[in-house]
Amino acid sequence: MSGQTLSPDQIGIGMRISVHPHADDFERIILDAIKYTHDVLKVDEPDSGLEVSTGEVSTYVGVNSGESAQQLAAYASTLIRAAAEESNRQHLTSHILLSRGCPGEATCELVPGEIPAEKPVHLAKSELEVAAAWSLYPLADGNVPHMTPIYAAIDQAKASGVEVTSEHFATILRGDLADVLKTIVDAWAQIGQEVPHVVSHISISVDSPSAQRNGE
C-alpha cells in the first residue's frame, strides 16, 4: 500500500512508554500520573484517536487517527511531568520506544517518498530539566546508508538549542523536557517520511542525584 492518504493505524505508528519513580509509593505515583494524563488529554473519549493499554512492563500508545507525532509527544510529556510532580521531585526515569511503519503491526508496504508527512511538534515548556540517552534506528532495507539520516538528526538536534553530547551507543540531550521530546519526536517523524520503518529508543532522567551532585 502506498499514498499520501494513509492513516496512522495503516502505517503502524505508536510507542511503548514506562515511568519509574524512585520512591516507596511508586505504584500510586504511576497510576495517578496515568490517570492525570488520560484526563488532561481526554484519552478515554471515543474520538481521541489513541489506543492505550497498560501492562506489567509498559504502556502501549497507538495512534489510530490525527497528528501522530504531536499526540505521542503530548502523551509522553504529560505523563513524565505528572509522575515527577506526583513523586515530589524524587528521582524519576522513563523509557520510550517510538516505532513508525512496523511491519509486525501493519500489513502495508510503504513506499519511500509516498509516506504522509508529519507536522512539527509543539509543546509548552515543562520547567523540568532532563537528560536523555537517545538512539535512532532507520531500518532501511537494501544498501541505503543508515548513518546519513542519523548524522542529519544529530545536526538538527544541535541546531535546536538543546545540549548535545556523544556517549557510547547513544547521544545525550539535556534541556527542558518539552524541548528534548520535540527534538527527538520531530527527528523520528521526519526520517519516517523517507524510511518506511524507523524506531527510536530514549531513556530520560529527571532529578537524578548524580546530576545534582555534579551541579547540572
Coordinates of N, CA, C and O in Angstrom, one line a residue, residues 57-187:
V57 N 4.8 -4.3 32.1 CA 6.1 -3.8 31.7 C 6.0 -2.3 31.3 O 6.8 -1.5 31.7
S58 N 5.0 -2.0 30.5 CA 4.9 -0.6 30.0 C 3.5 -0.3 29.5 O 2.7 -1.2 29.5
T59 N 3.4 0.9 29.0 CA 2.1 1.3 28.4 C 2.2 1.5 26.9 O 3.2 2.1 26.4
Y60 N 1.3 0.8 26.2 CA 1.3 1.0 24.7 C 0.4 2.1 24.4 O -0.7 2.2 24.9
V61 N 0.9 3.0 23.5 CA 0.1 4.1 23.0 C 0.1 4.0 21.5 O 1.1 4.3 20.8
G62 N -1.0 3.6 20.9 CA -1.1 3.5 19.4 C -1.9 4.7 18.9 O -2.9 5.1 19.5
V63 N -1.6 5.2 17.7 CA -2.3 6.3 17.1 C -3.2 5.7 16.0 O -2.6 5.1 15.0
N64 N -4.5 5.9 16.1 CA -5.4 5.5 15.1 C -5.7 6.6 14.1 O -5.9 6.3 12.9
S65 N -5.7 7.8 14.5 CA -6.0 8.9 13.6 C -5.5 10.2 14.2 O -5.1 10.3 15.4
G66 N -5.4 11.3 13.4 CA -4.9 12.5 13.9 C -3.4 12.7 13.6 O -2.8 11.9 12.9
E67 N -2.8 13.7 14.3 CA -1.4 14.0 14.1 C -0.6 13.2 15.1 O -0.5 13.5 16.3
S68 N 0.0 12.1 14.6 CA 0.6 11.1 15.5 C 1.7 11.6 16.2 O 1.9 11.4 17.4
A69 N 2.7 12.3 15.6 CA 3.8 12.8 16.3 C 3.4 13.7 17.5 O 4.0 13.6 18.6
Q70 N 2.5 14.7 17.2 CA 2.1 15.6 18.2 C 1.4 14.8 19.4 O 1.6 15.1 20.6
Q71 N 0.5 13.9 19.1 CA -0.2 13.1 20.1 C 0.8 12.3 21.0 O 0.6 12.3 22.2
L72 N 1.7 11.7 20.4 CA 2.7 10.9 21.2 C 3.6 11.7 22.0 O 3.8 11.4 23.2
A73 N 4.0 12.9 21.5 CA 4.9 13.8 22.3 C 4.1 14.4 23.4 O 4.6 14.5 24.6
A74 N 2.8 14.7 23.2 CA 2.0 15.3 24.3 C 1.7 14.3 25.4 O 1.8 14.6 26.6
Y75 N 1.5 13.0 25.0 CA 1.3 11.9 26.0 C 2.5 11.8 26.8 O 2.4 11.7 28.1
A76 N 3.7 11.6 26.2 CA 4.9 11.4 26.9 C 5.2 12.6 27.8 O 5.6 12.4 29.0
S77 N 5.1 13.8 27.3 CA 5.4 15.0 28.1 C 4.5 15.1 29.3 O 4.9 15.3 30.5
T78 N 3.2 14.9 29.1 CA 2.2 15.0 30.2 C 2.5 13.9 31.3 O 2.4 14.2 32.5
L79 N 2.7 12.7 30.8 CA 2.9 11.6 31.8 C 4.2 11.7 32.6 O 4.2 11.6 33.8
I80 N 5.3 12.1 32.0 CA 6.5 12.3 32.7 C 6.5 13.4 33.7 O 6.9 13.3 34.8
R81 N 5.9 14.5 33.2 CA 5.8 15.7 34.1 C 4.8 15.4 35.3 O 5.2 15.7 36.5
A82 N 3.7 14.7 35.0 CA 2.8 14.3 36.1 C 3.5 13.4 37.1 O 3.3 13.5 38.3
A83 N 4.3 12.4 36.6 CA 5.0 11.5 37.5 C 6.0 12.2 38.4 O 6.2 11.9 39.5
A84 N 6.7 13.1 37.8 CA 7.7 13.9 38.5 C 7.0 14.7 39.6 O 7.5 14.8 40.8
E85 N 5.9 15.3 39.3 CA 5.2 16.1 40.4 C 4.6 15.2 41.4 O 4.7 15.5 42.6
E86 N 4.0 14.0 41.0 CA 3.4 13.1 42.0 C 4.5 12.5 42.9 O 4.2 12.1 44.1
S87 N 5.7 12.4 42.4 CA 6.8 11.8 43.3 C 7.5 12.9 44.1 O 8.5 12.6 44.8
N88 N 6.9 14.1 44.1 CA 7.5 15.2 44.9 C 9.0 15.4 44.5 O 9.8 15.7 45.3
R89 N 9.2 15.3 43.1 CA 10.5 15.6 42.5 C 11.6 14.7 43.1 O 12.8 15.1 43.2
Q90 N 11.3 13.4 43.4 CA 12.3 12.4 43.6 C 12.8 11.9 42.3 O 12.2 12.2 41.2
H91 N 13.9 11.2 42.3 CA 14.5 10.8 41.0 C 13.5 9.9 40.2 O 12.9 9.0 40.7
L92 N 13.4 10.3 38.9 CA 12.4 9.6 38.0 C 13.1 9.2 36.7 O 13.8 10.1 36.2
T93 N 13.0 8.0 36.3 CA 13.5 7.6 35.0 C 12.3 7.2 34.1 O 11.3 6.6 34.7
S94 N 12.4 7.4 32.8 CA 11.4 7.0 31.9 C 12.0 6.3 30.7 O 13.1 6.7 30.3
H95 N 11.3 5.4 30.1 CA 11.8 4.7 28.9 C 10.7 4.8 27.8 O 9.6 4.5 28.1
I96 N 11.1 5.2 26.6 CA 10.2 5.3 25.5 C 10.8 4.6 24.3 O 11.9 4.7 23.9
L97 N 9.9 3.8 23.6 CA 10.2 3.2 22.3 C 9.2 3.7 21.3 O 8.0 3.3 21.4
L98 N 9.7 4.5 20.4 CA 8.8 5.0 19.3 C 9.0 4.1 18.1 O 10.1 3.7 17.7
S99 N 7.9 3.8 17.4 CA 8.0 2.9 16.2 C 7.0 3.5 15.2 O 5.9 3.8 15.5
R100 N 7.5 3.5 14.0 CA 6.7 4.0 12.8 C 6.9 3.1 11.7 O 8.0 2.9 11.2
G101 N 5.8 2.6 11.1 CA 5.9 1.7 10.0 C 6.3 0.3 10.3 O 6.9 -0.4 9.4
C102 N 6.0 -0.2 11.5 CA 6.5 -1.5 11.9 C 5.8 -2.6 11.1 O 4.5 -2.7 11.2
P103 N 6.5 -3.4 10.4 CA 5.8 -4.5 9.6 C 5.0 -5.4 10.4 O 4.1 -6.1 10.0
G104 N 5.4 -5.6 11.7 CA 4.7 -6.5 12.6 C 3.4 -6.0 13.0 O 2.5 -6.7 13.5
E105 N 3.2 -4.6 12.9 CA 1.9 -4.0 13.3 C 1.0 -3.8 12.2 O -0.2 -3.8 12.3
A106 N 1.5 -3.4 11.0 CA 0.7 -3.1 9.8 C 1.1 -4.0 8.6 O 2.2 -4.5 8.5
T107 N 0.1 -4.3 7.8 CA 0.4 -5.2 6.7 C 0.8 -4.4 5.4 O 1.2 -5.0 4.4
C108 N 0.8 -3.1 5.5 CA 1.1 -2.3 4.3 C 2.6 -2.3 4.0 O 3.4 -2.5 4.9
E109 N 2.9 -2.1 2.7 CA 4.3 -1.9 2.3 C 4.5 -0.5 1.9 O 4.0 -0.1 0.8
L110 N 5.1 0.3 2.7 CA 5.2 1.7 2.5 C 6.3 2.0 1.4 O 7.3 1.3 1.3
V111 N 6.0 3.0 0.6 CA 6.9 3.4 -0.5 C 7.6 4.7 -0.1 O 6.9 5.7 0.1
P112 N 8.9 4.7 0.0 CA 9.6 6.0 0.3 C 9.2 7.1 -0.7 O 9.1 6.9 -1.9
G113 N 9.0 8.3 -0.1 CA 8.5 9.4 -1.0 C 7.0 9.5 -1.1 O 6.5 10.5 -1.6
E114 N 6.3 8.4 -0.7 CA 4.8 8.4 -0.7 C 4.2 8.2 0.7 O 3.1 7.8 0.8
I115 N 5.0 8.5 1.7 CA 4.6 8.4 3.1 C 4.1 9.7 3.6 O 4.8 10.7 3.4
P116 N 3.0 9.8 4.3 CA 2.4 11.1 4.7 C 3.5 11.8 5.6 O 4.1 11.2 6.5
A117 N 3.5 13.1 5.5 CA 4.5 14.0 6.3 C 3.8 14.3 7.6 O 2.6 14.4 7.7
E118 N 4.6 14.5 8.6 CA 4.2 14.9 9.9 C 4.4 16.4 10.1 O 5.4 16.9 9.6
K119 N 3.5 17.1 10.9 CA 3.8 18.5 11.2 C 4.7 18.5 12.4 O 4.7 17.6 13.2
P120 N 5.5 19.6 12.5 CA 6.4 19.7 13.7 C 5.6 19.7 15.0 O 4.5 20.2 15.1
V121 N 6.2 19.1 16.0 CA 5.6 19.0 17.3 C 5.7 20.4 18.1 O 6.7 21.1 18.0
H122 N 4.6 20.7 18.8 CA 4.6 21.9 19.6 C 4.3 21.5 21.1 O 3.2 20.9 21.3
L123 N 5.2 21.8 22.0 CA 4.9 21.5 23.4 C 5.2 22.7 24.3 O 6.2 23.4 24.0
A124 N 4.4 23.0 25.3 CA 4.7 24.1 26.2 C 5.9 23.7 27.1 O 6.0 22.5 27.4
K125 N 6.7 24.7 27.5 CA 7.8 24.4 28.4 C 7.3 23.7 29.6 O 6.2 24.1 30.2
S126 N 8.1 22.7 30.1 CA 7.6 21.9 31.2 C 8.2 22.4 32.5 O 7.8 22.0 33.6
E127 N 9.3 23.2 32.5 CA 10.1 23.6 33.6 C 10.8 22.4 34.3 O 11.1 22.5 35.5
L128 N 10.9 21.4 33.6 CA 11.7 20.2 34.1 C 12.9 20.0 33.3 O 12.9 19.8 32.0
E129 N 14.1 20.1 33.9 CA 15.3 19.9 33.2 C 15.6 18.4 33.2 O 15.6 17.8 34.3
V130 N 15.9 17.9 32.1 CA 16.1 16.4 32.0 C 17.4 16.1 31.2 O 17.9 16.9 30.5
A131 N 17.8 14.9 31.3 CA 18.9 14.3 30.5 C 18.3 13.1 29.8 O 17.6 12.3 30.4
A132 N 18.6 12.9 28.5 CA 18.0 11.8 27.8 C 19.1 11.1 27.0 O 19.9 11.8 26.3
A133 N 19.1 9.8 27.0 CA 20.0 9.0 26.2 C 19.2 8.6 25.0 O 18.2 7.8 25.1
W134 N 19.6 9.0 23.8 CA 18.7 9.0 22.6 C 19.4 8.1 21.5 O 20.6 8.4 21.2
S135 N 18.7 7.1 21.0 CA 19.2 6.3 19.9 C 18.1 6.3 18.8 O 16.9 6.2 19.1
L136 N 18.6 6.3 17.6 CA 17.7 6.4 16.4 C 18.0 5.3 15.4 O 19.2 5.2 15.1
Y137 N 17.0 4.6 15.0 CA 17.3 3.4 14.1 C 16.5 3.5 12.8 O 15.3 3.0 12.8
P138 N 17.0 4.1 11.7 CA 16.3 4.0 10.4 C 16.5 2.5 9.9 O 17.6 2.2 9.5
L139 N 15.4 1.7 9.9 CA 15.5 0.3 9.5 C 15.3 0.2 8.0 O 14.3 -0.4 7.5
A140 N 16.2 0.8 7.2 CA 16.1 0.8 5.8 C 16.6 -0.5 5.2 O 17.6 -1.1 5.7
D141 N 15.9 -1.0 4.2 CA 16.3 -2.3 3.5 C 17.3 -1.9 2.4 O 17.5 -0.8 2.0
G142 N 18.0 -2.9 1.9 CA 18.9 -2.7 0.8 C 20.2 -2.1 1.2 O 20.7 -2.2 2.4
N143 N 20.8 -1.3 0.3 CA 22.1 -0.7 0.6 C 22.0 0.8 0.9 O 22.9 1.5 0.7
V144 N 20.9 1.2 1.5 CA 20.7 2.6 1.9 C 21.6 2.9 3.1 O 21.5 2.2 4.1
P145 N 22.5 3.9 3.0 CA 23.3 4.2 4.2 C 22.5 4.6 5.4 O 21.7 5.6 5.3
H146 N 22.6 3.9 6.5 CA 21.7 4.2 7.6 C 22.3 5.3 8.5 O 21.5 5.9 9.2
M147 N 23.6 5.6 8.4 CA 24.2 6.7 9.2 C 23.9 8.1 8.7 O 23.9 9.0 9.5
T148 N 23.6 8.2 7.4 CA 23.3 9.5 6.9 C 22.1 10.2 7.6 O 22.3 11.4 8.1
P149 N 21.0 9.6 7.7 CA 19.9 10.3 8.4 C 20.1 10.5 9.9 O 19.6 11.4 10.5
I150 N 20.9 9.6 10.5 CA 21.2 9.7 11.9 C 22.1 10.9 12.2 O 21.9 11.7 13.1
Y151 N 23.2 11.1 11.3 CA 24.0 12.3 11.5 C 23.2 13.6 11.2 O 23.4 14.6 11.9
A152 N 22.3 13.5 10.3 CA 21.4 14.7 10.0 C 20.6 15.0 11.2 O 20.4 16.2 11.5
A153 N 20.0 14.0 11.8 CA 19.2 14.2 13.0 C 20.0 14.8 14.2 O 19.5 15.7 14.9
I154 N 21.2 14.3 14.3 CA 22.1 14.9 15.4 C 22.4 16.4 15.1 O 22.4 17.2 16.0
D155 N 22.7 16.7 13.9 CA 23.0 18.1 13.5 C 21.7 19.0 13.8 O 21.9 20.1 14.2
Q156 N 20.6 18.4 13.5 CA 19.3 19.2 13.8 C 19.1 19.4 15.3 O 18.7 20.4 15.7
A157 N 19.5 18.4 16.0 CA 19.4 18.5 17.5 C 20.3 19.6 18.0 O 20.0 20.4 18.9
K158 N 21.5 19.6 17.5 CA 22.5 20.7 17.9 C 22.0 22.0 17.5 O 22.2 23.0 18.3
A159 N 21.3 22.2 16.4 CA 20.8 23.5 16.0 C 19.5 23.9 16.8 O 19.1 25.0 16.7
S160 N 18.9 22.9 17.4 CA 17.6 23.1 18.1 C 17.8 23.9 19.4 O 16.8 24.5 19.9
G161 N 19.0 23.9 20.0 CA 19.2 24.7 21.2 C 19.4 23.8 22.4 O 19.8 24.3 23.5
V162 N 19.0 22.5 22.3 CA 19.3 21.6 23.4 C 20.8 21.2 23.5 O 21.5 21.3 22.5
E163 N 21.3 20.9 24.7 CA 22.7 20.5 24.8 C 22.9 19.1 24.3 O 22.1 18.2 24.6
V164 N 23.8 18.9 23.4 CA 24.0 17.6 22.7 C 25.5 17.1 23.0 O 26.4 17.9 22.7
T165 N 25.6 15.9 23.5 CA 27.0 15.3 23.7 C 26.9 13.9 23.2 O 25.8 13.2 23.3
S166 N 28.0 13.4 22.8 CA 28.1 12.0 22.3 C 28.6 11.1 23.4 O 29.5 11.4 24.2
E167 N 27.9 9.9 23.6 CA 28.3 8.9 24.5 C 28.3 7.6 23.8 O 28.0 7.5 22.7
H168 N 28.8 6.5 24.5 CA 28.8 5.2 23.9 C 27.3 4.8 23.6 O 26.5 4.8 24.5
F169 N 27.1 4.4 22.4 CA 25.8 3.8 21.9 C 24.6 4.8 21.9 O 23.5 4.3 21.6
A170 N 24.8 6.0 22.3 CA 23.7 6.9 22.4 C 24.2 8.4 22.3 O 25.4 8.7 22.6
T171 N 23.3 9.3 22.0 CA 23.5 10.7 22.1 C 22.8 11.3 23.3 O 21.6 10.9 23.5
I172 N 23.5 12.1 24.1 CA 22.8 12.6 25.3 C 22.3 14.0 25.0 O 23.0 14.9 24.5
L173 N 21.0 14.2 25.3 CA 20.4 15.5 25.1 C 20.0 16.0 26.5 O 19.5 15.3 27.3
R174 N 20.3 17.3 26.7 CA 19.9 17.9 28.0 C 19.2 19.2 27.7 O 19.6 20.0 26.8
G175 N 18.1 19.5 28.5 CA 17.3 20.7 28.4 C 16.0 20.5 29.0 O 15.7 19.5 29.7
D176 N 15.1 21.4 28.7 CA 13.7 21.3 29.2 C 13.1 20.1 28.5 O 13.3 19.8 27.4
L177 N 12.3 19.3 29.3 CA 11.6 18.1 28.8 C 10.9 18.3 27.5 O 11.0 17.5 26.6
A178 N 10.2 19.5 27.4 CA 9.5 19.7 26.1 C 10.4 19.9 24.9 O 10.1 19.4 23.8
D179 N 11.5 20.6 25.1 CA 12.5 20.8 24.0 C 13.1 19.5 23.6 O 13.4 19.2 22.4
V180 N 13.5 18.7 24.6 CA 14.1 17.4 24.3 C 13.2 16.4 23.6 O 13.5 15.8 22.6
L181 N 11.9 16.3 24.1 CA 11.0 15.5 23.4 C 10.6 16.0 22.0 O 10.5 15.2 21.0
K182 N 10.5 17.3 21.8 CA 10.2 17.8 20.5 C 11.4 17.5 19.5 O 11.1 17.0 18.4
T183 N 12.6 17.6 20.0 CA 13.7 17.3 19.1 C 13.7 15.8 18.7 O 13.9 15.5 17.5
I184 N 13.5 14.9 19.7 CA 13.5 13.5 19.4 C 12.3 13.1 18.5 O 12.5 12.3 17.5
V185 N 11.2 13.5 18.8 CA 10.0 13.1 18.0 C 10.0 13.6 16.6 O 9.7 13.0 15.7
D186 N 10.4 14.9 16.5 CA 10.5 15.5 15.2 C 11.5 14.8 14.3 O 11.2 14.5 13.1
A187 N 12.6 14.4 14.8 CA 13.7 13.7 14.1 C 13.2 12.3 13.6 O 13.3 11.9 12.5

